GROMACS .gro file of C-alpha atoms in nm:
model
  424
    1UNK     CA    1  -0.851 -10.474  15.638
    2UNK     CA    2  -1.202 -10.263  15.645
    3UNK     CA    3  -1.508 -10.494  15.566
    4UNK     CA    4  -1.779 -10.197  15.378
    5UNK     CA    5  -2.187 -10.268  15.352
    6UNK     CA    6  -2.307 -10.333  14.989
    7UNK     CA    7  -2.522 -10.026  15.012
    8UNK     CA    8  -2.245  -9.800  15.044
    9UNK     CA    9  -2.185  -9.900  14.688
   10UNK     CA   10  -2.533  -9.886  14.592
   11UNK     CA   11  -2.594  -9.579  14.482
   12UNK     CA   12  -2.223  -9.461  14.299
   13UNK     CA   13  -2.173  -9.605  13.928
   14UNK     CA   14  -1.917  -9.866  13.941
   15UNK     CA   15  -1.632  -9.643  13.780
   16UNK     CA   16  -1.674  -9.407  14.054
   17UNK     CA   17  -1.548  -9.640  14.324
   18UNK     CA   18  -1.215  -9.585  14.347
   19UNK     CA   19  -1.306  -9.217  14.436
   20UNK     CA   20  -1.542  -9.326  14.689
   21UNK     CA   21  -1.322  -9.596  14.847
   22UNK     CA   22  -1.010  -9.313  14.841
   23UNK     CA   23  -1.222  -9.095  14.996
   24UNK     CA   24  -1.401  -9.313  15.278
   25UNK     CA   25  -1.055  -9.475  15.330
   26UNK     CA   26  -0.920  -9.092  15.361
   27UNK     CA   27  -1.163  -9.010  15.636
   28UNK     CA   28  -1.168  -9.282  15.813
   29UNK     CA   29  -0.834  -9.276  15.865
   30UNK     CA   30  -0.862  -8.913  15.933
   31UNK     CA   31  -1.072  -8.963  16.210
   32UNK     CA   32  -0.900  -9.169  16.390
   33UNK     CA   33  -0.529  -9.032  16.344
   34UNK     CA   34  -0.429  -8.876  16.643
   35UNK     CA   35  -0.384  -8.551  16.494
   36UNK     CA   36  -0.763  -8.506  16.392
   37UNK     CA   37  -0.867  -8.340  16.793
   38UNK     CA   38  -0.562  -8.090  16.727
   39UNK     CA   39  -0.725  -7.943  16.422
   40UNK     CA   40  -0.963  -7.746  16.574
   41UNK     CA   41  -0.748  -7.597  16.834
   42UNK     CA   42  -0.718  -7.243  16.858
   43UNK     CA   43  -0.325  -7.338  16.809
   44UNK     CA   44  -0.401  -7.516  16.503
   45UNK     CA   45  -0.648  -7.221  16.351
   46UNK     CA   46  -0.326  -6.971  16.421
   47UNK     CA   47  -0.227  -7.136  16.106
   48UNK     CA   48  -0.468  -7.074  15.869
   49UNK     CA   49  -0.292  -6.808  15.626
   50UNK     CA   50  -0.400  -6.889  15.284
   51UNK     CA   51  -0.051  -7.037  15.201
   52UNK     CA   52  -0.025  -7.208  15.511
   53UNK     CA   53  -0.391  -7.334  15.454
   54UNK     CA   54  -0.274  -7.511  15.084
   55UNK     CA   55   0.053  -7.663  15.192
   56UNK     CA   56  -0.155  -7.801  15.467
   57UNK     CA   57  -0.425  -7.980  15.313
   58UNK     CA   58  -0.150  -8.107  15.089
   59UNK     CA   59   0.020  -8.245  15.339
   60UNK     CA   60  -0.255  -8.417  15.524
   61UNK     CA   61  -0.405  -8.524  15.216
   62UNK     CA   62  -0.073  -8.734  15.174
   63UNK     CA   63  -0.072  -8.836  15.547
   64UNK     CA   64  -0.429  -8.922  15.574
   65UNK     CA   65  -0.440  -9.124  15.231
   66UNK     CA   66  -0.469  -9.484  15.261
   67UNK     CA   67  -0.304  -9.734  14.974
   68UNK     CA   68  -0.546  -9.956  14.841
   69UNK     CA   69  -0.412 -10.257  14.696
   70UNK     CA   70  -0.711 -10.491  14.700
   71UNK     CA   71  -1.090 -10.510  14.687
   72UNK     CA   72  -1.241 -10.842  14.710
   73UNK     CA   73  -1.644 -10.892  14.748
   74UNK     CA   74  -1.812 -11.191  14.917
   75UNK     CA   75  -2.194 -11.234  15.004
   76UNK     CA   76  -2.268 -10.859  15.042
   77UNK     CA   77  -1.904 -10.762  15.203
   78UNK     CA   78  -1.641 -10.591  15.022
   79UNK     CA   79  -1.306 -10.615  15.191
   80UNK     CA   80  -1.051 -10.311  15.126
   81UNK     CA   81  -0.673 -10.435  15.205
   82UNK     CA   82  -0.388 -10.243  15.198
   83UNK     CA   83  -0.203 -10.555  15.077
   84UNK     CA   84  -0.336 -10.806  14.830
   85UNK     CA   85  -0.417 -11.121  15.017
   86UNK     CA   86  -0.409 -11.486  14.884
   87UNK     CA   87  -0.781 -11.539  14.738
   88UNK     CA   88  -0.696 -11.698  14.393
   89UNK     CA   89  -0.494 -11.984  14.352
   90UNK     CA   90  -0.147 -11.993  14.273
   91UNK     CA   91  -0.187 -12.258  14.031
   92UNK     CA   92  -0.291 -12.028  13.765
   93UNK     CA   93  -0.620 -12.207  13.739
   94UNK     CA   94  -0.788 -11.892  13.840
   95UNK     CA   95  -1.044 -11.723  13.621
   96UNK     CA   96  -1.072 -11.320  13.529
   97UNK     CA   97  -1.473 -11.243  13.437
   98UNK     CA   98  -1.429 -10.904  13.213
   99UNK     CA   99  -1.753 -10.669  13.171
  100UNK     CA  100  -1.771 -10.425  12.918
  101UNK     CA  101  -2.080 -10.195  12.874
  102UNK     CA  102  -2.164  -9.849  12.746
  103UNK     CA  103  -2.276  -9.794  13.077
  104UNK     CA  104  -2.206 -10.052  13.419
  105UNK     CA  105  -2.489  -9.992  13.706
  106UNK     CA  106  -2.351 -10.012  14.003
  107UNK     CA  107  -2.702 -10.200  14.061
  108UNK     CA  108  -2.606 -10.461  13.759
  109UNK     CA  109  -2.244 -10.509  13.901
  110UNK     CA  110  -2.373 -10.568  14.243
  111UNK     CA  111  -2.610 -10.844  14.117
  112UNK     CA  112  -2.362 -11.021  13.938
  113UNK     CA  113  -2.165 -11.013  14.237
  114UNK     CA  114  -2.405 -11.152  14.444
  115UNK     CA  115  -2.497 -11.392  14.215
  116UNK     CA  116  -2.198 -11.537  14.146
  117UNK     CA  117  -2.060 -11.534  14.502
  118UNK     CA  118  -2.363 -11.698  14.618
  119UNK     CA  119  -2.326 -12.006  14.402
  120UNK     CA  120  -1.927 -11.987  14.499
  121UNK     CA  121  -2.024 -12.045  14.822
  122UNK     CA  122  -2.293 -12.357  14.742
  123UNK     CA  123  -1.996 -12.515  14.555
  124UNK     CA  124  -1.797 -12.462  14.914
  125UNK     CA  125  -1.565 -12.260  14.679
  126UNK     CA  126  -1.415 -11.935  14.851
  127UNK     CA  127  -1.693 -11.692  14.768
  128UNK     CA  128  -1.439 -11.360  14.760
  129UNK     CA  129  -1.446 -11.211  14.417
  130UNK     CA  130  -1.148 -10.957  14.311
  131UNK     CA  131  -1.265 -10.629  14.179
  132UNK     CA  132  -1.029 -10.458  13.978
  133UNK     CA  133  -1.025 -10.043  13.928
  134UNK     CA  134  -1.286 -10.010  13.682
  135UNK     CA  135  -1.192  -9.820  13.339
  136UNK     CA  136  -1.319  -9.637  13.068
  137UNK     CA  137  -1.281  -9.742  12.717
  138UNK     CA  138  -1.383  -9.584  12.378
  139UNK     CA  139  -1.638  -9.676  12.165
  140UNK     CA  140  -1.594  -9.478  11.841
  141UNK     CA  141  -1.308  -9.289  11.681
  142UNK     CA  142  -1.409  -8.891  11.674
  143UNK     CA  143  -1.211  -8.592  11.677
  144UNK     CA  144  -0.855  -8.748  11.611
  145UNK     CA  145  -0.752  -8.937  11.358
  146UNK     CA  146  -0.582  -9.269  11.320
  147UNK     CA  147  -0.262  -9.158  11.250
  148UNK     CA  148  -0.275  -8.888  11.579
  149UNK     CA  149  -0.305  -9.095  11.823
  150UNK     CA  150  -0.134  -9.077  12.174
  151UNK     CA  151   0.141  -9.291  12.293
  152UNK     CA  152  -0.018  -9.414  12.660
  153UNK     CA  153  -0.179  -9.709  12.776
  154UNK     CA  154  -0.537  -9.643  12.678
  155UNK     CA  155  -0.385  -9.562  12.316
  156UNK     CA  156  -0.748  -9.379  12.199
  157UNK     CA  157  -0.944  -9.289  12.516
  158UNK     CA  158  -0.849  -8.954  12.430
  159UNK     CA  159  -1.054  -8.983  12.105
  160UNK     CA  160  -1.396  -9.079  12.205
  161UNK     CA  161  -1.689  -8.873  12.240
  162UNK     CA  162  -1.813  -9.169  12.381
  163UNK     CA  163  -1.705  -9.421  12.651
  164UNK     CA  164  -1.784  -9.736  12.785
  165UNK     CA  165  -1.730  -9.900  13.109
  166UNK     CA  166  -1.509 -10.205  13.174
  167UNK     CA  167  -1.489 -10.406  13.483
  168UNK     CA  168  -1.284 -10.703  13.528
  169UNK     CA  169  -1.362 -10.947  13.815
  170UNK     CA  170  -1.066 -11.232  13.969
  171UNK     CA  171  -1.197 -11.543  14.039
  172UNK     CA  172  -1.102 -11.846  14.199
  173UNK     CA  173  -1.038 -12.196  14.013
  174UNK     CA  174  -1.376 -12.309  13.920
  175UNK     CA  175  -1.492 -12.695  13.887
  176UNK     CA  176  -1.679 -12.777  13.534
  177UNK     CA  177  -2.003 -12.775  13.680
  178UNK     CA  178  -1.956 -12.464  13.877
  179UNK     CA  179  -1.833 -12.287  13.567
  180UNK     CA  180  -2.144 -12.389  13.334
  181UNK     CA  181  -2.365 -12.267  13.642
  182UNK     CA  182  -2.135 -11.936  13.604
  183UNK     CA  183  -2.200 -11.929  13.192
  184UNK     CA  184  -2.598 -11.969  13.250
  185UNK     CA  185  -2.624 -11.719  13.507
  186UNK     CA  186  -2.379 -11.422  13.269
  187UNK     CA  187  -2.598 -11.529  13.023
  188UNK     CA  188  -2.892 -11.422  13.144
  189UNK     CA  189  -2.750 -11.140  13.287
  190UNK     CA  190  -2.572 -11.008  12.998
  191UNK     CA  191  -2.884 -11.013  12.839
  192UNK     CA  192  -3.076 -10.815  13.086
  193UNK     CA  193  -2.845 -10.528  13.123
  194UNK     CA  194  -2.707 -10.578  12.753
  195UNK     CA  195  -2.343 -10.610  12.863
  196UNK     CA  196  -2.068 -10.788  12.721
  197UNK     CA  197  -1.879 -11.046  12.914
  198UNK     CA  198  -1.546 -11.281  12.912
  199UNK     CA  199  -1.449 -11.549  13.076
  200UNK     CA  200  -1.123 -11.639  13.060
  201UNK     CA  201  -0.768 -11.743  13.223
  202UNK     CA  202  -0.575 -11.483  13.054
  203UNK     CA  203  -0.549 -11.170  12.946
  204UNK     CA  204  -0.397 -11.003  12.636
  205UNK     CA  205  -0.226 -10.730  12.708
  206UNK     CA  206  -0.198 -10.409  12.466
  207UNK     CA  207   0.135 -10.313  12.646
  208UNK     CA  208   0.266 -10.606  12.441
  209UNK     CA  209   0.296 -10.677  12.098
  210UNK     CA  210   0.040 -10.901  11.987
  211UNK     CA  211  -0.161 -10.989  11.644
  212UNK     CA  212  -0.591 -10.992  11.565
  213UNK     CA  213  -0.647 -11.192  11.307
  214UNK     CA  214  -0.993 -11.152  11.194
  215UNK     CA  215  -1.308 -11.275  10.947
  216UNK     CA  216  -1.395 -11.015  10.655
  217UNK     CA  217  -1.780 -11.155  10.569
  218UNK     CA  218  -2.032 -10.979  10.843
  219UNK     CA  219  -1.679 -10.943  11.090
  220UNK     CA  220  -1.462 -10.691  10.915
  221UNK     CA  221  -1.784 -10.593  10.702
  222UNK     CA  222  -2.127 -10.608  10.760
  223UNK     CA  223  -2.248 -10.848  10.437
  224UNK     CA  224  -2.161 -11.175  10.256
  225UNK     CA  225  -2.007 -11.080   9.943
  226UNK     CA  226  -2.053 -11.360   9.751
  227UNK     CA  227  -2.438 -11.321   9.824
  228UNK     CA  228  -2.413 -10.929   9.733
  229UNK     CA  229  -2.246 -11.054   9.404
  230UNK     CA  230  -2.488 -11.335   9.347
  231UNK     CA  231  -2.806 -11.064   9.361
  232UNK     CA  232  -2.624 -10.860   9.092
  233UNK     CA  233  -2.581 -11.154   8.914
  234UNK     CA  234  -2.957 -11.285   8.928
  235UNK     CA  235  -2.881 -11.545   9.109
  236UNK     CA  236  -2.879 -11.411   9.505
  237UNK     CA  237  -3.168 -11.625   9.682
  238UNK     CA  238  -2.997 -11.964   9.557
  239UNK     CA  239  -2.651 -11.848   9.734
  240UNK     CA  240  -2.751 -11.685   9.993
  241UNK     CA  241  -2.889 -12.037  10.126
  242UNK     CA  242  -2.635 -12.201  10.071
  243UNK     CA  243  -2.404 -11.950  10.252
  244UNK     CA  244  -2.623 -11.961  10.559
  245UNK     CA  245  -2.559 -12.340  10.525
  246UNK     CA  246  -2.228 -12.306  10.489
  247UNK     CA  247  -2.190 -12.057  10.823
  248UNK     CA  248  -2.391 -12.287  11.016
  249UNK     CA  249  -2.164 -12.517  10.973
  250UNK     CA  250  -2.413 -12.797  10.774
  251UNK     CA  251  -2.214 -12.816  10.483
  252UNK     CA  252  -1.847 -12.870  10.391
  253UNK     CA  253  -1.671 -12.508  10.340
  254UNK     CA  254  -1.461 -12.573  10.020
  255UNK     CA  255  -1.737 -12.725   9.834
  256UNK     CA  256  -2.032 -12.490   9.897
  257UNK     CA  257  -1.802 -12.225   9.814
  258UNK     CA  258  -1.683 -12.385   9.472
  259UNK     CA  259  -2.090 -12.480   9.406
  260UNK     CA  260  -2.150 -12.066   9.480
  261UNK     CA  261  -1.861 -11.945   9.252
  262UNK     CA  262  -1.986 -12.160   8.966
  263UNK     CA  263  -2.293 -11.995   8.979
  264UNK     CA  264  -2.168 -11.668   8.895
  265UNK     CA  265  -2.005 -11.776   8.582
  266UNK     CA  266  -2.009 -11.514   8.273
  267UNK     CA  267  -2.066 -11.308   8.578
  268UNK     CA  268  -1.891 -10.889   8.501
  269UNK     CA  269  -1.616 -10.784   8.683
  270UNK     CA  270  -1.734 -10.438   8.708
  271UNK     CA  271  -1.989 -10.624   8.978
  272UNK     CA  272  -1.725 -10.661   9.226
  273UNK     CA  273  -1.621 -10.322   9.218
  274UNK     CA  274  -2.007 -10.212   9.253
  275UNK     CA  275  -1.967 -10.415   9.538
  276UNK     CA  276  -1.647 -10.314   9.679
  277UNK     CA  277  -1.758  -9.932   9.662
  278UNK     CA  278  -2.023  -9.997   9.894
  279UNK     CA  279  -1.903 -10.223  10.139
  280UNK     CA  280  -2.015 -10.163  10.506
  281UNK     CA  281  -1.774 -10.174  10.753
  282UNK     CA  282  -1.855 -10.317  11.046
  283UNK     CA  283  -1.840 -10.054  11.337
  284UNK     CA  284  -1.572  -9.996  11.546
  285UNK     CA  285  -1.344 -10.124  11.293
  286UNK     CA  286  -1.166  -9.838  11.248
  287UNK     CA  287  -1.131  -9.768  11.590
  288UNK     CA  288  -0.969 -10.120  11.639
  289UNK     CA  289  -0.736 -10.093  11.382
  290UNK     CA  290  -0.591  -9.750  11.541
  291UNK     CA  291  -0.583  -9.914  11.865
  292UNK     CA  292  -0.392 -10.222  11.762
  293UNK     CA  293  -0.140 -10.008  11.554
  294UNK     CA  294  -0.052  -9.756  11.798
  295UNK     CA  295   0.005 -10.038  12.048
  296UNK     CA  296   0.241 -10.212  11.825
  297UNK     CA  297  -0.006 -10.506  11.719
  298UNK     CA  298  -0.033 -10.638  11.385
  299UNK     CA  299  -0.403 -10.705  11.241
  300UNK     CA  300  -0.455 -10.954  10.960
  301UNK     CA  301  -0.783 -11.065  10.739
  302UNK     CA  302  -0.819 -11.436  10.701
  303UNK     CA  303  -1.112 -11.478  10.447
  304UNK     CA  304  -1.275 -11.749  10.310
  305UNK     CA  305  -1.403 -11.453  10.069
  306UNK     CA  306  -1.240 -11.278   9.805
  307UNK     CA  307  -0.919 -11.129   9.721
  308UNK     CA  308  -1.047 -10.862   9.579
  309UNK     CA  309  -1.229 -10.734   9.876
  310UNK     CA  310  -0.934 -10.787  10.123
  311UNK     CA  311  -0.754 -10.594   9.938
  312UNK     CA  312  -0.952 -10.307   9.932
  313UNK     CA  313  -1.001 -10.318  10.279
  314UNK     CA  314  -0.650 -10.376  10.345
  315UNK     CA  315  -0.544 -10.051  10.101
  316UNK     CA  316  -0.809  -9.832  10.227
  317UNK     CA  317  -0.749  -9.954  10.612
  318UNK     CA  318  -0.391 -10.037  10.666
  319UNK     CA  319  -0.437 -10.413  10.732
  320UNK     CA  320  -0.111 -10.548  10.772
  321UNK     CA  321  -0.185 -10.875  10.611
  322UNK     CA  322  -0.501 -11.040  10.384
  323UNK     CA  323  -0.526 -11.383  10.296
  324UNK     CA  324  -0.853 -11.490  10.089
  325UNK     CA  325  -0.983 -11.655   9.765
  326UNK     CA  326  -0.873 -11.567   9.435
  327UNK     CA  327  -1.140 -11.547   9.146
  328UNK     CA  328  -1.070 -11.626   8.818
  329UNK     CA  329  -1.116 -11.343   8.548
  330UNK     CA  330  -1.075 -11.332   8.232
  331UNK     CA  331  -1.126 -11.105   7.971
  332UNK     CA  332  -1.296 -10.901   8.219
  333UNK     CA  333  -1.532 -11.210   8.297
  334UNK     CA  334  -1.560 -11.434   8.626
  335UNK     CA  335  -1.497 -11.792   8.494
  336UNK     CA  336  -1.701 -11.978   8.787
  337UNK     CA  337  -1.382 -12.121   8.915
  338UNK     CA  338  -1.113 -11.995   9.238
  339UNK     CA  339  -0.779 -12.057   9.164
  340UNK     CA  340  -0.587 -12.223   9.377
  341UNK     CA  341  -0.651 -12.402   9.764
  342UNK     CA  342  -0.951 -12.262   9.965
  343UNK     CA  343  -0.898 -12.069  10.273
  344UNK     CA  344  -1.071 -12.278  10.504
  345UNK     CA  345  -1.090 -12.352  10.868
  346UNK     CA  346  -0.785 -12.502  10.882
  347UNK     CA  347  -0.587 -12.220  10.710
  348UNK     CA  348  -0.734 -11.949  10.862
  349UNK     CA  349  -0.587 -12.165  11.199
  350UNK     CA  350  -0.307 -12.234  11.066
  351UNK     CA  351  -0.302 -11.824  10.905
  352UNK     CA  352  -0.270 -11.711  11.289
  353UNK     CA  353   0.008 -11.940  11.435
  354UNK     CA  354   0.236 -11.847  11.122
  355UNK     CA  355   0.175 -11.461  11.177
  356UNK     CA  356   0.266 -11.507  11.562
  357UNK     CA  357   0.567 -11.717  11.463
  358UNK     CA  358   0.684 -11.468  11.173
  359UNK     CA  359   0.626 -11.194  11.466
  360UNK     CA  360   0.718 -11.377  11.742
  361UNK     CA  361   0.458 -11.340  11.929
  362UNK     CA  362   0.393 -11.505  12.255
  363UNK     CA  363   0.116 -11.712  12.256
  364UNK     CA  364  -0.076 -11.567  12.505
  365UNK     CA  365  -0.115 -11.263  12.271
  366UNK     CA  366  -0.315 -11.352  12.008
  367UNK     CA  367  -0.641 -11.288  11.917
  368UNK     CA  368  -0.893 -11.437  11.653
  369UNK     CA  369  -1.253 -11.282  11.584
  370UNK     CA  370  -1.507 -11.440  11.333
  371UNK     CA  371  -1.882 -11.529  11.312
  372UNK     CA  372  -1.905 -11.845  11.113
  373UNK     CA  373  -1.847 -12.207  11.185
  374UNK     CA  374  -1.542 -12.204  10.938
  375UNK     CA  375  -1.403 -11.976  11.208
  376UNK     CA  376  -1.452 -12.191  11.492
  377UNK     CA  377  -1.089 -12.347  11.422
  378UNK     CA  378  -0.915 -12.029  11.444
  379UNK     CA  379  -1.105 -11.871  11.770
  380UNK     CA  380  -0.938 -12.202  11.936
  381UNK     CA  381  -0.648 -12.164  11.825
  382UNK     CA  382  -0.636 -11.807  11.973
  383UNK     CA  383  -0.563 -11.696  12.314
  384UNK     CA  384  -0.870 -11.492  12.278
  385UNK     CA  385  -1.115 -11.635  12.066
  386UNK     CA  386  -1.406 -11.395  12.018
  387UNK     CA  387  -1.767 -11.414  11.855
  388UNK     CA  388  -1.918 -11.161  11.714
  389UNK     CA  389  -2.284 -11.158  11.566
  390UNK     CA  390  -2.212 -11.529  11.567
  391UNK     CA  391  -2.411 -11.858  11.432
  392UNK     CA  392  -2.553 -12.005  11.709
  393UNK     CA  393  -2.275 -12.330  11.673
  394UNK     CA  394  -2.048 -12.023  11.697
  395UNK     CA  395  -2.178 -11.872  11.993
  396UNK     CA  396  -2.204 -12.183  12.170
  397UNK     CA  397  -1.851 -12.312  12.132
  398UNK     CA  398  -1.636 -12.005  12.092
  399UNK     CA  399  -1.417 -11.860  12.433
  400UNK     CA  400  -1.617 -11.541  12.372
  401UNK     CA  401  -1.929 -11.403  12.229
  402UNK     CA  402  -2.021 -11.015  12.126
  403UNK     CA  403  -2.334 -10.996  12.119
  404UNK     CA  404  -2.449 -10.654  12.259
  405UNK     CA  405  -2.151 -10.473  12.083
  406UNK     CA  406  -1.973 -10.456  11.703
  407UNK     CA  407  -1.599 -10.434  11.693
  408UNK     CA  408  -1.545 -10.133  12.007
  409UNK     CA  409  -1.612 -10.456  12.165
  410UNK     CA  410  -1.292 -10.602  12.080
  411UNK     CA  411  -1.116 -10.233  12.178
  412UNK     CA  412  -1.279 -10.289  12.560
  413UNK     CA  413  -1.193 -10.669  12.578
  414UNK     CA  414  -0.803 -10.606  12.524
  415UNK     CA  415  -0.807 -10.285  12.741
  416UNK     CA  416  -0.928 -10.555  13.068
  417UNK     CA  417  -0.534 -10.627  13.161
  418UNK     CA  418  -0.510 -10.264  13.177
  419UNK     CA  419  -0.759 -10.262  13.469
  420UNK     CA  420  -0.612 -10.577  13.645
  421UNK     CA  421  -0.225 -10.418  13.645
  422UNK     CA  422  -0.408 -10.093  13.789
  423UNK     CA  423  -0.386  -9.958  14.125
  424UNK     CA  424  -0.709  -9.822  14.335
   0.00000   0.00000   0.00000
């Protein structure tokens, strides 16, 4: 095992580390191979033909290498190991900590690491930390279309312009109060270098099949569309606070949405479509779609909105599945009433474990992404529960919170198993 200085790091972004471990590990064990005093021998230099010159750095490049199978960090050490030693528990109580940023300091990454090991240590936990290979991942779809995409397992890294970084930290089991002393110090750090963070026991991979079911209202899209409606309608102020009541969780779901529907009785149906033409999607949406498709992952909208939007979205998009509410129109006319149940938090729950049953697909591979507090039941119910743009009820009880990204965030969160089954 070679135990490295901090500061060697210091200075060499995080996603640049496996070249600079590769290479110090190279030399190092260059140096001391007993080999390295013959290369300068007059014998040696008798070699040096320009084809004899290639085949040799080849060669010693191969000899010299060293395997890397594990980094671990603790209190301003990182240990390299050329085979993975015991620092999480087999119990599978350990922890992985992903990052995902547009760009990872290797100044921010070493902070956290200190940070974190440090209070490890207080708790007379084991303060090594597991670094992972860092990774790219993309944040926008570009020159390739959906449809294009190559079979590998980054599925669209080839179609970004623009990357992010992900790194994904192993940790070992944390007690309650050691993890709550973990979540206030990612807080604060997320917000200071406006990076995204997860903490969680496992890990979705994309080299399985697996199903996202997400929110349409400010998830899928960036508005309410009932309160888009209601301000055609003359009537937006009143439902727009009630909808903020409703997402806050303060008021019962079904009811505030009935109480808003009524309101737009006598209401034209050409309004939805003025609507539905000019729907923002939320970004990265795209992007996550193409992702999940090309790995074989089925995506589904479970709405406590409207039909009428899903749909759209789901003919324009490709969502698999779309389950909302249904107006009633007649003669052209919204009536003031839904027909039928309410998609509510319990459905939407209930929505995901029927599409990974119909799918068969193991538990640990589903995923659930909302921003209301009639979400809340369905992020639990996931493997991954995420937040995005959440109510603050939302952000403080769901698995995972996106605040510093839009839906690219999602992309980088289920490319983090791809880091941990990596090699450095």
């Amino acid at each position: 095992m070679t135990q490295l200085a901090e500061t060697l790091f210091r200075n060499t972004p995080p996603i640049a580390w496996p070249q600079l471990l590769t290479l110090h590990c190279s030399t190092h064990s260059s140096a001391n191979s007993p080999e390295h005093n013959t290369k300068n021998s007059p014998e040696h230099n008798t070699k040096n033909s320009p084809e004899h010159s290639s085949e040799n750095r080849t060669e010693n490049s191969t000899e010299n290498s060293t395997v890397i199978n594990q980094v671990t960090y603790c209190q301003g050490q990182f240990h390299i190991a050329t085979q993975a030693q015991p620092v999480m528990n087999t119990d599978s109580s350990h922890y992985y900590l992903t990052l995902i940023g547009t760009t990872i300091t290797s100044d921010a990454l070493l902070n956290l690491l200190s940070t974190l090991s440090s209070l490890q240590v207080s708790a007379q936990i084991s303060g090594n930390i597991v670094v992972y290979p860092p990774a790219h991942y993309p944040l926008q779809l570009t020159s390739v279309d959906s449809h294009a995409v190559t079979n590998n397992s980054n599925p669209v890294a080839n179609n970004s312009a623009t990357q992010g970084d992900i790194v994904v930290l192993g940790l070992t089991a944390l007690t309650d109060t050691l993890k709550q002393q973990f979540k206030d110090a990612l807080a604060s750090w997320s917000n200071d270098y406006q990076i995204d963070y997860a903490l969680s026991q496992t890990l979705p991979s994309l080299r399985e099949p697996g199903v996202v079911l997400m929110d349409m209202d400010s998830t899928t899209i960036q508005i309410e569309c009932i309160d888009e409606i209601a301000k055609l309608a003359g009537v937006g102020e009143q439902v727009a606070a009630v909808t903020a009541q409703a997402m806050n969780g303060e008021l019962d779901f079904s009811e505030s949405l009935r109480s808003r529907v009524a309101t737009l009785t006598n209401c034209p149906e050409t309004v939805l479509k003025q609507v539905a033409d000019v729907m923002p999607l939320m970004p990265g949406l795209e992007l996550l779609i193409a992702t999940l498709h090309q790995a074989n992952w089925k995506v589904a909208i479970a709405s406590g909105g409207f039909t009428y939007f899903a749909k759209r979205l789901q003919d324009d998009l490709g969502f698999d599945h779309v389950y909302a509410n249904e107006l009633e129109i007649i003669a052209g006319t919204l009536t003031g009433n839904v027909i039928g149940g309410i998609v509510d938090a319990q459905v939407k729950a209930d929505t995901l474990q029927a599409l990974a049953l119909h799918y068969q697909i193991a538990p640990q591979q589903t995923v659930a992404i909302g921003d209301g507090a009639n979400d809340l039941l369905m992020l639990k119910a996931a493997t991954l529960g995420v937040a995005i743009h959440a109510k603050p009820i939302v952000q403080q009880q769901a698995q995972v919170a996106l605040n510093h990204h839009d839906l690219e965030g999602l992309v980088g969160l289920l490319q983090a198993a791809n880091c941990v089954e990596s090699s450095w």
